[in-house]
Amino acid sequence: MARWLLKSEPFKYSWDRMVADGRTHWDGIRNHQAANNLKAMKVGDRAFFYHSNEGLEIVGIVKIVREAYPDPGDESGRFVMVDVAADRPVKTPVTLAAIKAEPELANLALVRQSRLSVVPVSDDEWTVLCRMAGIRP
């Protein structure tokens, strides 16, 4: 099972809305590398839900419930979306500052490629982030 991190601007789509909706499409990705990450996702994979631009923190976990399929908002036909469902909140939000301060996370794609909205998370990084969030991996 692969692990991921999905970034969302809370004023556009927040964790609270994710929880209220229960399930949603993860669409609108127009970066090729991020789209390739969506294409690599499998049903059952987990992803951290990260508030970007404001908050700058991991606030929850979602699970992938539908693998990549065409994003109807993309007229070019090149980009895809996946469906995700709320899994659980974190006990302690993990801020970007805390992530950057943790030596074990120096290679985390969120740190190295900060503008990328969909990034992979290694098993070791997942374990560290879950520990920081106060939850079990």
Coordinates of N, CA, C and O in Angstrom, one line a residue:
M1 N 0.8 -1.2 0.0 CA 0.0 0.0 0.0 C 0.9 1.2 0.0 O 1.8 1.4 0.8
A2 N 0.6 2.1 -0.9 CA 1.4 3.4 -1.0 C 0.7 4.4 -0.1 O -0.4 4.3 0.3
R3 N 1.5 5.4 0.2 CA 1.1 6.5 1.1 C 1.3 7.8 0.3 O 2.3 8.0 -0.5
W4 N 0.5 8.8 0.6 CA 0.5 10.1 -0.1 C 0.2 11.3 0.8 O -0.2 11.1 1.9
L5 N 0.3 12.5 0.2 CA -0.1 13.7 0.9 C -0.8 14.5 -0.2 O -0.3 14.7 -1.3
L6 N -2.0 15.0 0.1 CA -2.8 15.8 -0.7 C -3.0 17.2 -0.1 O -3.3 17.3 1.0
K7 N -2.7 18.2 -0.9 CA -2.8 19.6 -0.4 C -4.1 20.2 -0.9 O -4.5 20.0 -2.0
S8 N -4.7 20.9 0.0 CA -6.0 21.6 -0.3 C -6.0 22.9 0.4 O -5.6 23.0 1.6
E9 N -6.4 24.0 -0.3 CA -6.5 25.3 0.4 C -7.8 25.3 1.2 O -8.9 25.0 0.6
P10 N -7.8 25.5 2.5 CA -9.0 25.3 3.3 C -10.1 26.2 2.9 O -11.3 25.9 3.1
F11 N -9.9 27.4 2.3 CA -11.0 28.3 1.9 C -11.7 27.7 0.6 O -12.8 28.1 0.3
K12 N -11.0 26.8 -0.1 CA -11.6 26.1 -1.2 C -12.2 24.8 -0.9 O -13.3 24.4 -1.3
Y13 N -11.5 24.0 -0.1 CA -12.0 22.7 0.4 C -11.2 22.3 1.6 O -10.1 21.9 1.6
S14 N -11.9 22.4 2.8 CA -11.3 22.2 4.1 C -11.5 20.8 4.6 O -12.4 20.0 4.0
W15 N -10.7 20.4 5.6 CA -10.9 19.1 6.2 C -12.4 19.0 6.8 O -13.0 17.9 6.7
D16 N -12.9 20.0 7.4 CA -14.3 20.0 7.9 C -15.3 19.7 6.8 O -16.2 18.9 7.0
R17 N -15.1 20.2 5.6 CA -15.9 19.9 4.5 C -15.7 18.5 4.1 O -16.7 17.8 3.7
M18 N -14.5 18.0 4.1 CA -14.2 16.7 3.7 C -15.0 15.7 4.6 O -15.6 14.8 4.1
V19 N -14.9 16.0 5.9 CA -15.6 15.1 6.9 C -17.1 15.2 6.6 O -17.8 14.2 6.6
A20 N -17.6 16.4 6.4 CA -19.1 16.5 6.2 C -19.5 15.8 4.9 O -20.6 15.2 4.9
D21 N -18.7 15.9 3.8 CA -19.0 15.2 2.6 C -18.8 13.7 2.7 O -19.5 13.0 2.0
G22 N -17.9 13.3 3.4 CA -17.6 11.9 3.6 C -16.7 11.3 2.4 O -15.8 10.5 2.7
R23 N -17.1 11.7 1.2 CA -16.4 11.3 0.0 C -16.4 12.4 -1.0 O -17.4 13.1 -1.1
T24 N -15.3 12.5 -1.8 CA -15.3 13.5 -2.8 C -14.4 13.1 -4.0 O -13.6 12.2 -3.8
H25 N -14.4 13.9 -5.0 CA -13.5 13.8 -6.2 C -12.3 14.6 -5.8 O -12.5 15.7 -5.3
W26 N -11.1 14.2 -6.1 CA -9.9 15.0 -6.0 C -9.5 15.4 -7.4 O -8.9 14.6 -8.1
D27 N -10.0 16.5 -7.8 CA -9.9 17.0 -9.2 C -9.2 18.3 -9.3 O -8.7 18.9 -8.3
G28 N -9.0 18.8 -10.5 CA -8.4 20.1 -10.8 C -6.9 20.1 -10.8 O -6.3 21.1 -10.9
I29 N -6.3 18.9 -10.7 CA -4.8 18.8 -10.7 C -4.3 19.0 -12.2 O -4.7 18.3 -13.1
R30 N -3.5 20.0 -12.4 CA -3.0 20.3 -13.7 C -1.5 20.3 -13.9 O -0.9 20.8 -14.8
N31 N -0.8 19.7 -12.9 CA 0.6 19.6 -12.9 C 0.9 18.1 -13.3 O 0.3 17.2 -12.7
H32 N 1.7 17.9 -14.3 CA 2.0 16.5 -14.8 C 2.5 15.6 -13.7 O 2.1 14.4 -13.7
Q33 N 3.5 16.1 -12.9 CA 4.0 15.2 -11.9 C 3.0 14.8 -10.9 O 2.8 13.7 -10.4
A34 N 2.2 15.8 -10.4 CA 1.1 15.5 -9.5 C 0.1 14.6 -10.1 O -0.4 13.7 -9.4
A35 N -0.2 14.8 -11.4 CA -1.2 13.9 -12.1 C -0.6 12.5 -12.1 O -1.4 11.5 -12.0
N36 N 0.6 12.3 -12.4 CA 1.2 11.0 -12.4 C 1.1 10.3 -11.0 O 0.9 9.1 -10.9
N37 N 1.2 11.2 -10.0 CA 1.1 10.6 -8.6 C -0.4 10.1 -8.4 O -0.6 9.1 -7.8
L38 N -1.4 10.9 -8.9 CA -2.8 10.5 -8.9 C -2.9 9.1 -9.6 O -3.6 8.2 -9.1
K39 N -2.3 9.0 -10.8 CA -2.4 7.8 -11.6 C -1.8 6.6 -10.9 O -2.2 5.4 -11.1
A40 N -0.9 6.8 -10.0 CA -0.2 5.7 -9.2 C -1.0 5.2 -8.0 O -0.7 4.2 -7.5
M41 N -2.0 6.0 -7.6 CA -2.8 5.6 -6.4 C -3.7 4.4 -6.7 O -4.2 4.2 -7.8
K42 N -3.8 3.6 -5.7 CA -4.6 2.4 -5.7 C -5.7 2.5 -4.6 O -5.5 3.1 -3.6
V43 N -6.8 1.8 -4.9 CA -7.9 1.8 -3.8 C -7.3 1.2 -2.6 O -6.5 0.2 -2.6
G44 N -7.5 1.8 -1.5 CA -7.0 1.4 -0.2 C -5.8 2.2 0.3 O -5.4 2.2 1.5
D45 N -5.1 2.9 -0.6 CA -4.0 3.7 -0.3 C -4.5 4.8 0.7 O -5.7 5.2 0.6
R46 N -3.6 5.3 1.5 CA -4.0 6.4 2.5 C -3.2 7.7 2.1 O -2.1 7.6 1.5
A47 N -3.8 8.8 2.4 CA -3.1 10.1 2.2 C -3.4 11.0 3.3 O -4.5 11.1 3.8
F48 N -2.4 11.8 3.7 CA -2.5 12.9 4.6 C -3.3 14.0 3.9 O -3.1 14.3 2.7
F49 N -4.2 14.7 4.6 CA -4.9 15.8 4.1 C -4.3 17.0 4.7 O -4.2 17.2 5.9
Y50 N -3.7 17.8 3.8 CA -2.8 19.0 4.3 C -3.5 20.3 3.9 O -3.8 20.5 2.7
H51 N -3.7 21.2 4.8 CA -4.2 22.5 4.5 C -3.0 23.4 4.0 O -2.0 23.6 4.8
S52 N -3.1 23.8 2.8 CA -2.0 24.7 2.2 C -2.5 26.1 2.2 O -3.7 26.4 2.4
N53 N -1.5 27.0 2.0 CA -1.7 28.5 2.0 C -2.1 29.1 3.3 O -1.6 30.1 3.7
E54 N -3.1 28.5 4.0 CA -3.4 29.0 5.4 C -3.5 27.7 6.2 O -4.1 26.7 5.8
G55 N -2.9 27.8 7.4 CA -2.9 26.7 8.3 C -1.5 25.9 8.1 O -0.8 25.7 9.1
L56 N -1.2 25.6 6.9 CA 0.0 24.9 6.6 C 0.3 23.7 7.5 O 1.3 23.7 8.2
E57 N -0.7 22.8 7.5 CA -0.6 21.7 8.5 C -1.4 20.5 8.0 O -2.3 20.6 7.3
I58 N -0.9 19.3 8.4 CA -1.6 18.0 8.2 C -2.7 18.0 9.2 O -2.5 18.2 10.4
V59 N -4.0 17.8 8.8 CA -5.1 17.8 9.7 C -5.9 16.5 9.7 O -6.8 16.3 10.5
G60 N -5.7 15.6 8.7 CA -6.5 14.4 8.7 C -5.9 13.4 7.7 O -4.8 13.6 7.1
I61 N -6.5 12.3 7.6 CA -6.2 11.2 6.7 C -7.4 10.8 5.9 O -8.5 10.7 6.4
V62 N -7.2 10.7 4.6 CA -8.2 10.2 3.7 C -7.7 8.8 3.1 O -6.5 8.5 3.1
K63 N -8.7 8.1 2.6 CA -8.3 6.8 1.9 C -8.8 7.0 0.4 O -9.8 7.6 0.1
I64 N -8.0 6.3 -0.5 CA -8.4 6.3 -1.9 C -9.5 5.3 -2.1 O -9.3 4.1 -1.7
V65 N -10.6 5.7 -2.7 CA -11.7 4.8 -2.9 C -12.1 4.6 -4.3 O -12.9 3.7 -4.6
R66 N -11.5 5.3 -5.2 CA -11.6 5.1 -6.7 C -10.3 5.6 -7.3 O -9.8 6.7 -7.1
E67 N -9.8 4.7 -8.2 CA -8.5 5.0 -8.8 C -8.7 6.0 -10.0 O -9.8 6.3 -10.3
A68 N -7.6 6.5 -10.5 CA -7.6 7.6 -11.5 C -8.6 7.3 -12.6 O -8.7 6.2 -13.2
Y69 N -9.3 8.4 -13.0 CA -10.2 8.4 -14.1 C -10.2 9.8 -14.7 O -9.8 10.7 -14.0
P70 N -10.7 10.0 -15.9 CA -10.6 11.3 -16.6 C -11.3 12.4 -15.8 O -12.4 12.2 -15.3
D71 N -10.6 13.5 -15.6 CA -11.2 14.7 -15.0 C -12.0 15.5 -16.0 O -11.5 16.0 -17.0
P72 N -13.3 15.5 -15.9 CA -14.2 16.1 -16.9 C -13.9 17.6 -17.0 O -14.3 18.2 -18.0
G73 N -13.3 18.2 -16.0 CA -13.0 19.7 -16.1 C -11.7 20.0 -17.0 O -11.4 21.1 -17.2
D74 N -11.1 18.9 -17.5 CA -9.9 19.1 -18.3 C -10.2 18.9 -19.8 O -10.4 17.7 -20.2
E75 N -10.3 20.0 -20.5 CA -10.7 19.9 -21.9 C -9.6 19.1 -22.8 O -9.9 18.6 -23.8
S76 N -8.4 19.1 -22.3 CA -7.3 18.4 -23.1 C -7.4 16.9 -23.0 O -6.9 16.2 -23.8
G77 N -8.1 16.4 -21.9 CA -8.2 15.0 -21.8 C -7.0 14.3 -21.2 O -6.9 13.1 -21.2
R78 N -6.0 15.1 -20.8 CA -4.7 14.5 -20.2 C -4.7 14.3 -18.7 O -3.9 13.5 -18.2
F79 N -5.6 15.0 -18.0 CA -5.5 14.9 -16.6 C -6.6 14.1 -15.9 O -7.7 13.9 -16.5
V80 N -6.3 13.6 -14.8 CA -7.2 12.6 -14.1 C -7.6 13.1 -12.7 O -7.1 14.1 -12.2
M81 N -8.5 12.4 -12.1 CA -8.9 12.6 -10.7 C -9.0 11.3 -10.0 O -9.1 10.3 -10.7
V82 N -9.1 11.3 -8.7 CA -9.4 10.1 -7.9 C -10.5 10.5 -6.9 O -10.8 11.7 -6.8
D83 N -11.1 9.5 -6.3 CA -12.1 9.7 -5.3 C -11.4 9.3 -4.0 O -10.7 8.3 -3.9
V84 N -11.7 10.2 -3.0 CA -11.2 9.9 -1.6 C -12.3 10.0 -0.6 O -13.4 10.6 -0.9
A85 N -12.1 9.3 0.5 CA -13.1 9.3 1.6 C -12.4 9.7 2.9 O -11.2 9.3 3.1
A86 N -13.1 10.5 3.7 CA -12.5 10.8 5.0 C -12.2 9.5 5.8 O -13.1 8.7 5.9
D87 N -11.0 9.4 6.4 CA -10.7 8.3 7.2 C -10.7 8.7 8.7 O -11.5 8.2 9.5
R88 N -9.8 9.6 9.1 CA -9.8 10.1 10.5 C -9.0 11.4 10.6 O -8.1 11.6 9.8
P89 N -9.3 12.1 11.6 CA -8.6 13.3 11.9 C -7.3 13.0 12.6 O -7.2 11.9 13.1
V90 N -6.3 13.9 12.6 CA -5.2 13.7 13.4 C -5.5 14.2 14.8 O -6.4 15.1 14.9
K91 N -4.8 13.8 15.8 CA -5.0 14.3 17.2 C -4.3 15.6 17.3 O -4.9 16.5 18.0
T92 N -3.1 15.7 16.7 CA -2.4 17.0 16.8 C -2.0 17.4 15.4 O -1.3 16.7 14.7
P93 N -2.5 18.5 14.9 CA -2.1 19.0 13.5 C -0.6 19.1 13.4 O 0.1 19.5 14.4
V94 N 0.0 18.7 12.3 CA 1.4 18.7 12.1 C 1.7 19.8 11.2 O 1.4 19.8 10.0
T95 N 2.4 20.9 11.7 CA 2.6 22.1 10.9 C 3.8 21.9 10.0 O 4.7 21.0 10.2
L96 N 3.9 22.7 9.0 CA 5.0 22.7 8.0 C 6.3 23.0 8.8 O 7.3 22.4 8.5
A97 N 6.2 23.9 9.7 CA 7.4 24.3 10.5 C 7.9 23.0 11.3 O 9.1 22.8 11.3
A98 N 7.0 22.3 11.9 CA 7.4 21.1 12.6 C 8.0 20.0 11.7 O 9.0 19.3 12.0
I99 N 7.4 19.9 10.5 CA 7.9 19.0 9.5 C 9.3 19.3 9.1 O 10.2 18.5 9.0
K100 N 9.5 20.6 8.8 CA 10.9 21.1 8.3 C 11.9 20.9 9.4 O 13.1 20.8 9.2
A101 N 11.5 21.0 10.7 CA 12.4 20.9 11.8 C 12.8 19.4 12.2 O 13.7 19.2 12.9
E102 N 12.1 18.5 11.6 CA 12.3 17.0 11.9 C 13.3 16.5 10.9 O 13.0 16.3 9.7
P103 N 14.5 16.1 11.3 CA 15.6 15.6 10.4 C 15.2 14.4 9.6 O 15.6 14.2 8.5
E104 N 14.3 13.6 10.2 CA 13.9 12.3 9.5 C 13.0 12.6 8.3 O 12.7 11.8 7.5
L105 N 12.5 13.9 8.2 CA 11.6 14.3 7.1 C 12.3 15.2 6.1 O 11.6 15.8 5.2
A106 N 13.6 15.3 6.1 CA 14.4 16.2 5.2 C 14.1 15.8 3.8 O 14.2 16.7 2.9
N107 N 13.9 14.6 3.4 CA 13.6 14.2 2.0 C 12.2 14.1 1.6 O 11.9 13.7 0.5
L108 N 11.3 14.5 2.6 CA 9.9 14.4 2.2 C 9.6 15.4 1.1 O 10.0 16.5 1.0
A109 N 8.8 14.9 0.1 CA 8.5 15.6 -1.1 C 7.8 17.0 -0.8 O 8.1 17.9 -1.5
L110 N 7.1 17.0 0.3 CA 6.4 18.3 0.7 C 7.5 19.3 0.9 O 7.2 20.5 0.6
V111 N 8.6 18.9 1.5 CA 9.7 19.9 1.8 C 10.5 20.2 0.5 O 10.8 21.4 0.3
R112 N 10.8 19.2 -0.2 CA 11.7 19.3 -1.4 C 11.0 20.0 -2.6 O 11.6 20.7 -3.4
Q113 N 9.7 19.7 -2.7 CA 8.9 20.2 -3.9 C 7.6 20.9 -3.3 O 6.5 20.4 -3.5
S114 N 7.8 21.9 -2.6 CA 6.7 22.5 -1.9 C 5.5 23.0 -2.7 O 4.4 23.1 -2.1
R115 N 5.7 23.2 -4.0 CA 4.5 23.7 -4.8 C 3.7 22.5 -5.3 O 2.6 22.7 -5.8
L116 N 4.2 21.3 -5.3 CA 3.5 20.1 -5.8 C 2.4 19.8 -4.9 O 2.5 19.6 -3.7
S117 N 1.2 19.6 -5.4 CA 0.0 19.4 -4.6 C -0.4 17.9 -4.3 O -1.2 17.7 -3.4
V118 N 0.3 17.0 -4.9 CA 0.1 15.6 -4.6 C 1.5 14.9 -4.6 O 2.2 14.9 -5.6
V119 N 1.9 14.4 -3.4 CA 3.2 13.9 -3.3 C 3.2 12.6 -2.6 O 2.3 12.3 -1.8
P120 N 4.2 11.7 -2.9 CA 4.3 10.4 -2.3 C 4.9 10.6 -0.9 O 5.6 11.6 -0.6
V121 N 4.6 9.7 0.0 CA 5.2 9.7 1.4 C 5.7 8.3 1.6 O 5.0 7.3 1.4
S122 N 7.0 8.1 1.9 CA 7.6 6.8 2.2 C 7.0 6.2 3.5 O 6.4 6.9 4.3
D123 N 7.1 4.9 3.6 CA 6.6 4.2 4.8 C 7.2 4.8 6.1 O 6.6 5.1 7.1
D124 N 8.6 5.1 6.0 CA 9.2 5.7 7.2 C 8.7 7.1 7.5 O 8.5 7.4 8.7
E125 N 8.5 7.9 6.4 CA 8.0 9.2 6.6 C 6.6 9.2 7.2 O 6.2 10.0 8.1
W126 N 5.8 8.2 6.7 CA 4.4 8.1 7.2 C 4.4 7.8 8.7 O 3.7 8.4 9.5
T127 N 5.3 6.9 9.1 CA 5.4 6.5 10.5 C 5.8 7.7 11.4 O 5.2 8.0 12.4
V128 N 6.8 8.5 10.9 CA 7.2 9.7 11.7 C 6.1 10.7 11.7 O 5.8 11.3 12.8
L129 N 5.4 11.0 10.6 CA 4.3 11.9 10.6 C 3.1 11.5 11.5 O 2.5 12.3 12.2
C130 N 2.8 10.2 11.5 CA 1.8 9.7 12.3 C 2.1 9.9 13.8 O 1.3 10.3 14.6
R131 N 3.4 9.6 14.2 CA 3.8 9.8 15.5 C 3.7 11.3 15.9 O 3.2 11.6 17.0
M132 N 4.1 12.2 15.0 CA 4.0 13.6 15.3 C 2.5 14.1 15.4 O 2.2 15.0 16.2
A133 N 1.6 13.4 14.7 CA 0.2 13.7 14.7 C -0.6 13.0 15.9 O -1.8 13.3 16.0
G134 N 0.1 12.2 16.6 CA -0.5 11.5 17.8 C -1.4 10.4 17.4 O -2.4 10.1 18.2
I135 N -1.2 9.8 16.2 CA -2.0 8.7 15.8 C -1.2 7.5 15.5 O 0.0 7.6 15.2
R136 N -1.8 6.3 15.4 CA -1.1 5.1 15.0 C -1.0 5.0 13.5 O -2.0 5.4 12.8
P137 N 0.1 4.5 13.0 CA 0.2 4.4 11.5 C -0.7 3.4 11.0 O -1.4 3.2 10.3

